[in-house]
Amino acid sequence: MEFRSTTAAATLVIGALTLGAAPAHAQQPETPNLAYSTTLVDKTVVTVLRGGTFELSKGTRLEDGGVERLTERDGTLVRADGSAADPARTVDIVDVKDATGAVAVALPLDFRFGEVSVPVRPALDEDDTVLRLTPEKPAGLDISQPLAVKPVASEVENQRALNNLATHFGLATAIGGFVGTAIGATIGCVATLVAGCIGGLATGASVGGIIGTIVAGGPALIATGIEYLTTVQAPDGTTRWADKPKPQTAAPAQAEPAK
């Protein structure tokens, strides 16, 4: 089974998930509900699940950005084709199971900024109903380099772009946002890994929250988020959110009097 790391997180945090939906014309069976709460405690994201449990498994990152689930055979993790998995590409997967034990959601813990992979350590507590995700600083990451200074858009453009981003997500991005914030607090200004430091966002935690939200929100939110990040780095007046001068309408030509 293959997952997309940019989309799997989105369905985990819808607040109350209703599972096993049938076609509209069929009789709707009673379905188990999952509810959650997510908080950030220091640099750890804590999610409490009601009506289900968490379970940890393993996957491998694919070249196209997806994640394929691995199985264990005789102590070795193997792919669907039977080949041994590359340890360097192995990632944790958090499975969210409903009360019947069926997997409702699979969340690959594959957080990357550019070419940098940020380890996120999972832990389960209280009969597997509490998930703790703690980002760790990547080995060899140098965050002491001076930050790049780039021109930024006006506050009006920034706010309009942020408002547009806000309309595209809700509770469905909570875990991604919290993990991104925790990553920012753990490794510093993560924007340096992507496109230089973003003006108006003083801390790595703020930028990490935005990027984490984009990662968790799926393709539509990624497009909107990229537009937001592009806007806040663009020169004043050059984005689609800038106030443009209204085109001048030429006055209608006066007809010459008949001779």
PDB file of C-alpha atoms in Angstrom:
ATOM      1  CA  MET A   1       0.000   0.000   0.000  1.00  0.00           C
ATOM      2  CA  GLU A   2       1.268   3.433  -0.897  1.00  0.00           C
ATOM      3  CA  PHE A   3       0.580   6.733   0.834  1.00  0.00           C
ATOM      4  CA  ARG A   4       1.250  10.352   0.006  1.00  0.00           C
ATOM      5  CA  SER A   5       3.071  12.106   2.810  1.00  0.00           C
ATOM      6  CA  THR A   6       1.493  15.425   1.774  1.00  0.00           C
ATOM      7  CA  THR A   7      -2.082  14.196   2.038  1.00  0.00           C
ATOM      8  CA  ALA A   8      -2.292  11.440   4.626  1.00  0.00           C
ATOM      9  CA  ALA A   9      -2.069  13.817   7.572  1.00  0.00           C
ATOM     10  CA  ALA A  10      -5.034  15.877   6.503  1.00  0.00           C
ATOM     11  CA  THR A  11      -7.681  13.276   7.277  1.00  0.00           C
ATOM     12  CA  LEU A  12      -6.263  12.462  10.708  1.00  0.00           C
ATOM     13  CA  VAL A  13      -7.366  15.720  12.286  1.00  0.00           C
ATOM     14  CA  ILE A  14     -10.847  16.466  11.069  1.00  0.00           C
ATOM     15  CA  GLY A  15     -12.012  16.613  14.708  1.00  0.00           C
ATOM     16  CA  ALA A  16     -14.602  13.841  14.460  1.00  0.00           C
ATOM     17  CA  LEU A  17     -14.073  11.272  11.739  1.00  0.00           C
ATOM     18  CA  THR A  18     -17.016   9.203  10.504  1.00  0.00           C
ATOM     19  CA  LEU A  19     -15.797   5.977   8.988  1.00  0.00           C
ATOM     20  CA  GLY A  20     -17.088   3.496   6.440  1.00  0.00           C
ATOM     21  CA  ALA A  21     -19.363   5.817   4.456  1.00  0.00           C
ATOM     22  CA  ALA A  22     -21.579   3.921   2.010  1.00  0.00           C
ATOM     23  CA  PRO A  23     -22.821   5.140  -1.399  1.00  0.00           C
ATOM     24  CA  ALA A  24     -25.555   7.772  -1.237  1.00  0.00           C
ATOM     25  CA  HIS A  25     -28.230   5.388  -2.518  1.00  0.00           C
ATOM     26  CA  ALA A  26     -27.409   2.642  -0.021  1.00  0.00           C
ATOM     27  CA  GLN A  27     -28.697   2.352   3.530  1.00  0.00           C
ATOM     28  CA  GLN A  28     -26.223   4.044   5.860  1.00  0.00           C
ATOM     29  CA  PRO A  29     -24.961   1.615   8.513  1.00  0.00           C
ATOM     30  CA  GLU A  30     -24.020   2.749  11.984  1.00  0.00           C
ATOM     31  CA  THR A  31     -20.361   3.727  11.899  1.00  0.00           C
ATOM     32  CA  PRO A  32     -17.838   4.220  14.689  1.00  0.00           C
ATOM     33  CA  ASN A  33     -16.663   7.762  15.406  1.00  0.00           C
ATOM     34  CA  LEU A  34     -13.180   8.963  16.207  1.00  0.00           C
ATOM     35  CA  ALA A  35     -12.561  12.216  18.046  1.00  0.00           C
ATOM     36  CA  TYR A  36      -9.258  13.845  18.933  1.00  0.00           C
ATOM     37  CA  SER A  37      -7.607  16.730  20.731  1.00  0.00           C
ATOM     38  CA  THR A  38      -4.140  18.015  19.845  1.00  0.00           C
ATOM     39  CA  THR A  39      -1.889  20.239  21.965  1.00  0.00           C
ATOM     40  CA  LEU A  40       1.724  21.395  21.848  1.00  0.00           C
ATOM     41  CA  VAL A  41       3.593  20.699  25.098  1.00  0.00           C
ATOM     42  CA  ASP A  42       7.049  22.278  24.974  1.00  0.00           C
ATOM     43  CA  LYS A  43       8.400  20.743  21.732  1.00  0.00           C
ATOM     44  CA  THR A  44       6.155  17.676  21.704  1.00  0.00           C
ATOM     45  CA  VAL A  45       2.826  17.397  19.874  1.00  0.00           C
ATOM     46  CA  VAL A  46       0.355  15.429  22.015  1.00  0.00           C
ATOM     47  CA  THR A  47      -2.781  13.980  20.385  1.00  0.00           C
ATOM     48  CA  VAL A  48      -5.442  12.202  22.465  1.00  0.00           C
ATOM     49  CA  LEU A  49      -7.795   9.868  20.592  1.00  0.00           C
ATOM     50  CA  ARG A  50     -11.277   8.822  21.672  1.00  0.00           C
ATOM     51  CA  GLY A  51     -13.095   5.891  20.081  1.00  0.00           C
ATOM     52  CA  GLY A  52      -9.968   4.292  18.657  1.00  0.00           C
ATOM     53  CA  THR A  53      -6.272   3.601  19.101  1.00  0.00           C
ATOM     54  CA  PHE A  54      -2.921   4.441  17.540  1.00  0.00           C
ATOM     55  CA  GLU A  55      -0.496   1.838  16.222  1.00  0.00           C
ATOM     56  CA  LEU A  56       3.033   2.273  14.856  1.00  0.00           C
ATOM     57  CA  SER A  57       4.328   0.580  11.715  1.00  0.00           C
ATOM     58  CA  LYS A  58       7.078   1.187   9.150  1.00  0.00           C
ATOM     59  CA  GLY A  59       7.192   2.470   5.578  1.00  0.00           C
ATOM     60  CA  THR A  60       9.756   3.453   2.959  1.00  0.00           C
ATOM     61  CA  ARG A  61      10.005   6.771   1.094  1.00  0.00           C
ATOM     62  CA  LEU A  62       9.551   6.454  -2.670  1.00  0.00           C
ATOM     63  CA  GLU A  63      11.234   8.547  -5.335  1.00  0.00           C
ATOM     64  CA  ASP A  64       7.945  10.241  -6.249  1.00  0.00           C
ATOM     65  CA  GLY A  65       7.389  11.391  -2.668  1.00  0.00           C
ATOM     66  CA  GLY A  66       4.983   8.637  -1.682  1.00  0.00           C
ATOM     67  CA  VAL A  67       5.386   6.182   1.179  1.00  0.00           C
ATOM     68  CA  GLU A  68       4.995   2.405   0.780  1.00  0.00           C
ATOM     69  CA  ARG A  69       4.105   0.279   3.799  1.00  0.00           C
ATOM     70  CA  LEU A  70       6.662  -2.344   4.848  1.00  0.00           C
ATOM     71  CA  THR A  71       6.151  -5.770   6.390  1.00  0.00           C
ATOM     72  CA  GLU A  72       8.497  -7.712   8.655  1.00  0.00           C
ATOM     73  CA  ARG A  73       9.791 -11.129   7.656  1.00  0.00           C
ATOM     74  CA  ASP A  74      12.218 -12.993   9.881  1.00  0.00           C
ATOM     75  CA  GLY A  75      13.262  -9.738  11.522  1.00  0.00           C
ATOM     76  CA  THR A  76      13.826  -7.912   8.209  1.00  0.00           C
ATOM     77  CA  LEU A  77      11.640  -5.119   6.814  1.00  0.00           C
ATOM     78  CA  VAL A  78      10.655  -5.896   3.221  1.00  0.00           C
ATOM     79  CA  ARG A  79       8.733  -4.107   0.472  1.00  0.00           C
ATOM     80  CA  ALA A  80       5.702  -5.417  -1.417  1.00  0.00           C
ATOM     81  CA  ASP A  81       7.958  -6.967  -4.086  1.00  0.00           C
ATOM     82  CA  GLY A  82       9.875  -8.903  -1.426  1.00  0.00           C
ATOM     83  CA  SER A  83      13.050  -6.806  -1.588  1.00  0.00           C
ATOM     84  CA  ALA A  84      14.704  -5.612   1.607  1.00  0.00           C
ATOM     85  CA  ALA A  85      13.935  -2.023   2.578  1.00  0.00           C
ATOM     86  CA  ASP A  86      16.662   0.618   2.591  1.00  0.00           C
ATOM     87  CA  PRO A  87      17.129   1.667   6.254  1.00  0.00           C
ATOM     88  CA  ALA A  88      18.037   5.199   5.150  1.00  0.00           C
ATOM     89  CA  ARG A  89      14.596   5.609   3.546  1.00  0.00           C
ATOM     90  CA  THR A  90      12.545   3.965   6.294  1.00  0.00           C
ATOM     91  CA  VAL A  91       9.958   6.136   8.060  1.00  0.00           C
ATOM     92  CA  ASP A  92       7.484   5.555  10.872  1.00  0.00           C
ATOM     93  CA  ILE A  93       3.779   5.343  10.042  1.00  0.00           C
ATOM     94  CA  VAL A  94       1.086   6.093  12.608  1.00  0.00           C
ATOM     95  CA  ASP A  95      -2.048   4.020  11.996  1.00  0.00           C
ATOM     96  CA  VAL A  96      -5.309   5.330  13.451  1.00  0.00           C
ATOM     97  CA  LYS A  97      -7.662   2.416  14.148  1.00  0.00           C
ATOM     98  CA  ASP A  98     -11.360   2.602  14.940  1.00  0.00           C
ATOM     99  CA  ALA A  99     -13.129   0.621  17.649  1.00  0.00           C
ATOM    100  CA  THR A 100     -13.382  -2.409  15.351  1.00  0.00           C
ATOM    101  CA  GLY A 101      -9.625  -2.447  14.742  1.00  0.00           C
ATOM    102  CA  ALA A 102      -9.872  -1.281  11.138  1.00  0.00           C
ATOM    103  CA  VAL A 103      -7.263   1.243   9.974  1.00  0.00           C
ATOM    104  CA  ALA A 104      -9.071   4.514   9.361  1.00  0.00           C
ATOM    105  CA  VAL A 105      -6.066   6.708   8.611  1.00  0.00           C
ATOM    106  CA  ALA A 106      -2.353   6.147   7.998  1.00  0.00           C
ATOM    107  CA  LEU A 107      -0.057   9.060   8.809  1.00  0.00           C
ATOM    108  CA  PRO A 108       3.550   8.751   7.531  1.00  0.00           C
ATOM    109  CA  LEU A 109       5.937  10.710   9.749  1.00  0.00           C
ATOM    110  CA  ASP A 110       7.864  12.040   6.762  1.00  0.00           C
ATOM    111  CA  PHE A 111       8.670  15.706   7.393  1.00  0.00           C
ATOM    112  CA  ARG A 112      11.100  17.262   4.934  1.00  0.00           C
ATOM    113  CA  PHE A 113      12.138  20.831   4.199  1.00  0.00           C
ATOM    114  CA  GLY A 114      13.855  20.973   0.843  1.00  0.00           C
ATOM    115  CA  GLU A 115      16.402  18.182   0.880  1.00  0.00           C
ATOM    116  CA  VAL A 116      16.559  18.042   4.683  1.00  0.00           C
ATOM    117  CA  SER A 117      14.644  15.260   6.441  1.00  0.00           C
ATOM    118  CA  VAL A 118      13.614  16.145   9.997  1.00  0.00           C
ATOM    119  CA  PRO A 119      13.278  13.112  12.317  1.00  0.00           C
ATOM    120  CA  VAL A 120      10.036  13.047  14.322  1.00  0.00           C
ATOM    121  CA  ARG A 121      10.084  10.519  17.176  1.00  0.00           C
ATOM    122  CA  PRO A 122       6.706   8.874  17.957  1.00  0.00           C
ATOM    123  CA  ALA A 123       5.637   7.410  21.297  1.00  0.00           C
ATOM    124  CA  LEU A 124       2.346   5.865  22.441  1.00  0.00           C
ATOM    125  CA  ASP A 125       0.881   6.129  25.951  1.00  0.00           C
ATOM    126  CA  GLU A 126      -2.256   5.153  27.887  1.00  0.00           C
ATOM    127  CA  ASP A 127      -3.314   2.011  26.064  1.00  0.00           C
ATOM    128  CA  ASP A 128      -2.296   3.476  22.708  1.00  0.00           C
ATOM    129  CA  THR A 129      -4.827   6.330  22.858  1.00  0.00           C
ATOM    130  CA  VAL A 130      -2.213   9.083  23.271  1.00  0.00           C
ATOM    131  CA  LEU A 131       0.312   9.872  20.527  1.00  0.00           C
ATOM    132  CA  ARG A 132       3.385  11.994  21.264  1.00  0.00           C
ATOM    133  CA  LEU A 133       5.430  13.349  18.341  1.00  0.00           C
ATOM    134  CA  THR A 134       8.773  14.970  19.152  1.00  0.00           C
ATOM    135  CA  PRO A 135      10.909  16.492  16.355  1.00  0.00           C
ATOM    136  CA  GLU A 136      14.672  16.058  16.625  1.00  0.00           C
ATOM    137  CA  LYS A 137      17.421  18.154  15.103  1.00  0.00           C
ATOM    138  CA  PRO A 138      18.811  16.498  11.940  1.00  0.00           C
ATOM    139  CA  ALA A 139      22.370  15.259  12.312  1.00  0.00           C
ATOM    140  CA  GLY A 140      24.922  17.626  10.803  1.00  0.00           C
ATOM    141  CA  LEU A 141      22.455  20.481  10.277  1.00  0.00           C
ATOM    142  CA  ASP A 142      24.248  23.846  10.527  1.00  0.00           C
ATOM    143  CA  ILE A 143      21.861  26.633  11.553  1.00  0.00           C
ATOM    144  CA  SER A 144      24.619  29.128  12.408  1.00  0.00           C
ATOM    145  CA  GLN A 145      24.908  30.541   8.884  1.00  0.00           C
ATOM    146  CA  PRO A 146      23.654  34.114   8.326  1.00  0.00           C
ATOM    147  CA  LEU A 147      20.098  34.285   7.092  1.00  0.00           C
ATOM    148  CA  ALA A 148      19.413  35.539   3.599  1.00  0.00           C
ATOM    149  CA  VAL A 149      17.710  38.924   3.387  1.00  0.00           C
ATOM    150  CA  LYS A 150      15.048  39.212   0.728  1.00  0.00           C
ATOM    151  CA  PRO A 151      12.570  41.929  -0.266  1.00  0.00           C
ATOM    152  CA  VAL A 152       9.123  41.381   1.205  1.00  0.00           C
ATOM    153  CA  ALA A 153       5.637  42.367   0.183  1.00  0.00           C
ATOM    154  CA  SER A 154       3.655  45.051   1.962  1.00  0.00           C
ATOM    155  CA  GLU A 155       1.692  44.241   5.130  1.00  0.00           C
ATOM    156  CA  VAL A 156      -1.552  44.578   3.169  1.00  0.00           C
ATOM    157  CA  GLU A 157      -0.423  41.991   0.607  1.00  0.00           C
ATOM    158  CA  ASN A 158       0.819  39.669   3.348  1.00  0.00           C
ATOM    159  CA  GLN A 159      -2.488  39.853   5.228  1.00  0.00           C
ATOM    160  CA  ARG A 160      -4.595  39.257   2.125  1.00  0.00           C
ATOM    161  CA  ALA A 161      -2.497  36.219   1.204  1.00  0.00           C
ATOM    162  CA  LEU A 162      -2.735  34.910   4.779  1.00  0.00           C
ATOM    163  CA  ASN A 163      -6.512  35.376   4.782  1.00  0.00           C
ATOM    164  CA  ASN A 164      -6.690  33.361   1.560  1.00  0.00           C
ATOM    165  CA  LEU A 165      -4.575  30.610   3.117  1.00  0.00           C
ATOM    166  CA  ALA A 166      -6.749  30.576   6.238  1.00  0.00           C
ATOM    167  CA  THR A 167      -9.897  29.912   4.230  1.00  0.00           C
ATOM    168  CA  HIS A 168      -8.387  26.694   2.874  1.00  0.00           C
ATOM    169  CA  PHE A 169      -7.813  24.880   6.161  1.00  0.00           C
ATOM    170  CA  GLY A 170      -9.339  24.280   9.567  1.00  0.00           C
ATOM    171  CA  LEU A 171      -8.873  21.597  12.188  1.00  0.00           C
ATOM    172  CA  ALA A 172      -7.715  19.210   9.480  1.00  0.00           C
ATOM    173  CA  THR A 173      -4.236  20.745   9.639  1.00  0.00           C
ATOM    174  CA  ALA A 174      -3.780  20.832  13.415  1.00  0.00           C
ATOM    175  CA  ILE A 175      -1.186  18.087  13.729  1.00  0.00           C
ATOM    176  CA  GLY A 176       0.835  19.303  10.749  1.00  0.00           C
ATOM    177  CA  GLY A 177       0.797  22.853  12.081  1.00  0.00           C
ATOM    178  CA  PHE A 178       1.810  21.818  15.582  1.00  0.00           C
ATOM    179  CA  VAL A 179       4.564  19.513  14.321  1.00  0.00           C
ATOM    180  CA  GLY A 180       5.853  22.253  12.028  1.00  0.00           C
ATOM    181  CA  THR A 181       5.910  24.674  14.953  1.00  0.00           C
ATOM    182  CA  ALA A 182       7.753  22.137  17.098  1.00  0.00           C
ATOM    183  CA  ILE A 183      10.259  21.560  14.287  1.00  0.00           C
ATOM    184  CA  GLY A 184      10.815  25.302  13.974  1.00  0.00           C
ATOM    185  CA  ALA A 185      11.425  25.569  17.709  1.00  0.00           C
ATOM    186  CA  THR A 186      13.774  22.570  17.603  1.00  0.00           C
ATOM    187  CA  ILE A 187      16.045  23.442  14.676  1.00  0.00           C
ATOM    188  CA  GLY A 188      15.692  27.222  14.436  1.00  0.00           C
ATOM    189  CA  CYS A 189      14.588  29.268  11.443  1.00  0.00           C
ATOM    190  CA  VAL A 190      13.586  26.481   9.092  1.00  0.00           C
ATOM    191  CA  ALA A 191      12.887  29.020   6.376  1.00  0.00           C
ATOM    192  CA  THR A 192      16.626  29.086   5.704  1.00  0.00           C
ATOM    193  CA  LEU A 193      16.250  25.527   4.438  1.00  0.00           C
ATOM    194  CA  VAL A 194      13.684  26.604   1.872  1.00  0.00           C
ATOM    195  CA  ALA A 195      14.012  30.159   0.660  1.00  0.00           C
ATOM    196  CA  GLY A 196      15.736  32.365   3.195  1.00  0.00           C
ATOM    197  CA  CYS A 197      14.174  33.994   6.215  1.00  0.00           C
ATOM    198  CA  ILE A 198      10.722  35.436   5.676  1.00  0.00           C
ATOM    199  CA  GLY A 199      10.236  39.029   6.738  1.00  0.00           C
ATOM    200  CA  GLY A 200       7.588  39.621   9.385  1.00  0.00           C
ATOM    201  CA  LEU A 201       8.014  36.141  10.876  1.00  0.00           C
ATOM    202  CA  ALA A 202      10.594  36.526  13.585  1.00  0.00           C
ATOM    203  CA  THR A 203      10.896  32.944  14.778  1.00  0.00           C
ATOM    204  CA  GLY A 204      11.573  29.598  13.219  1.00  0.00           C
ATOM    205  CA  ALA A 205       8.536  28.277  15.086  1.00  0.00           C
ATOM    206  CA  SER A 206       6.204  30.580  13.153  1.00  0.00           C
ATOM    207  CA  VAL A 207       7.624  29.598   9.784  1.00  0.00           C
ATOM    208  CA  GLY A 208       7.689  25.956  10.816  1.00  0.00           C
ATOM    209  CA  GLY A 209       4.016  26.129  11.693  1.00  0.00           C
ATOM    210  CA  ILE A 210       3.122  27.466   8.266  1.00  0.00           C
ATOM    211  CA  ILE A 211       5.225  24.882   6.452  1.00  0.00           C
ATOM    212  CA  GLY A 212       3.964  22.075   8.662  1.00  0.00           C
ATOM    213  CA  THR A 213       0.404  23.140   7.943  1.00  0.00           C
ATOM    214  CA  ILE A 214       1.093  23.096   4.209  1.00  0.00           C
ATOM    215  CA  VAL A 215       2.606  19.603   4.435  1.00  0.00           C
ATOM    216  CA  ALA A 216      -0.466  18.297   6.246  1.00  0.00           C
ATOM    217  CA  GLY A 217      -3.108  20.007   4.164  1.00  0.00           C
ATOM    218  CA  GLY A 218      -2.898  18.207   0.845  1.00  0.00           C
ATOM    219  CA  PRO A 219      -2.351  19.422  -2.722  1.00  0.00           C
ATOM    220  CA  ALA A 220      -4.876  22.291  -2.654  1.00  0.00           C
ATOM    221  CA  LEU A 221      -3.398  23.694   0.527  1.00  0.00           C
ATOM    222  CA  ILE A 222       0.135  23.180  -0.772  1.00  0.00           C
ATOM    223  CA  ALA A 223      -0.654  25.355  -3.786  1.00  0.00           C
ATOM    224  CA  THR A 224      -2.232  28.023  -1.579  1.00  0.00           C
ATOM    225  CA  GLY A 225       0.618  27.808   0.907  1.00  0.00           C
ATOM    226  CA  ILE A 226       3.274  28.138  -1.764  1.00  0.00           C
ATOM    227  CA  GLU A 227       1.451  31.214  -3.020  1.00  0.00           C
ATOM    228  CA  TYR A 228       1.493  32.628   0.517  1.00  0.00           C
ATOM    229  CA  LEU A 229       5.212  31.967   0.986  1.00  0.00           C
ATOM    230  CA  THR A 230       5.891  33.489  -2.437  1.00  0.00           C
ATOM    231  CA  THR A 231       3.820  36.553  -1.585  1.00  0.00           C
ATOM    232  CA  VAL A 232       5.570  37.352   1.675  1.00  0.00           C
ATOM    233  CA  GLN A 233       8.951  37.216  -0.067  1.00  0.00           C
ATOM    234  CA  ALA A 234       7.974  39.258  -3.124  1.00  0.00           C
ATOM    235  CA  PRO A 235       8.794  42.966  -3.586  1.00  0.00           C
ATOM    236  CA  ASP A 236       6.110  45.418  -2.515  1.00  0.00           C
ATOM    237  CA  GLY A 237       3.345  45.852  -5.072  1.00  0.00           C
ATOM    238  CA  THR A 238       4.279  42.896  -7.294  1.00  0.00           C
ATOM    239  CA  THR A 239       1.806  40.253  -6.062  1.00  0.00           C
ATOM    240  CA  ARG A 240      -1.775  39.612  -7.078  1.00  0.00           C
ATOM    241  CA  TRP A 241      -2.845  40.931  -3.676  1.00  0.00           C
ATOM    242  CA  ALA A 242      -1.458  44.411  -4.316  1.00  0.00           C
ATOM    243  CA  ASP A 243      -3.791  47.315  -4.993  1.00  0.00           C
ATOM    244  CA  LYS A 244      -3.624  47.897  -8.717  1.00  0.00           C
ATOM    245  CA  PRO A 245      -4.452  51.284 -10.259  1.00  0.00           C
ATOM    246  CA  LYS A 246      -7.821  51.242 -11.932  1.00  0.00           C
ATOM    247  CA  PRO A 247      -7.584  51.464 -15.723  1.00  0.00           C
ATOM    248  CA  GLN A 248      -8.577  54.807 -17.127  1.00  0.00           C
ATOM    249  CA  THR A 249     -11.705  54.668 -19.264  1.00  0.00           C
ATOM    250  CA  ALA A 250     -11.518  56.887 -22.299  1.00  0.00           C
ATOM    251  CA  ALA A 251     -14.415  59.281 -22.724  1.00  0.00           C
ATOM    252  CA  PRO A 252     -16.592  58.499 -25.734  1.00  0.00           C
ATOM    253  CA  ALA A 253     -15.705  60.563 -28.776  1.00  0.00           C
ATOM    254  CA  GLN A 254     -18.021  63.444 -29.526  1.00  0.00           C
ATOM    255  CA  ALA A 255     -19.838  63.063 -32.806  1.00  0.00           C
ATOM    256  CA  GLU A 256     -19.222  65.895 -35.223  1.00  0.00           C
ATOM    257  CA  PRO A 257     -22.327  68.008 -35.916  1.00  0.00           C
ATOM    258  CA  ALA A 258     -23.951  67.360 -39.277  1.00  0.00           C
ATOM    259  CA  LYS A 259     -23.151  69.937 -41.927  1.00  0.00           C
TER     260      LYS A 259
END
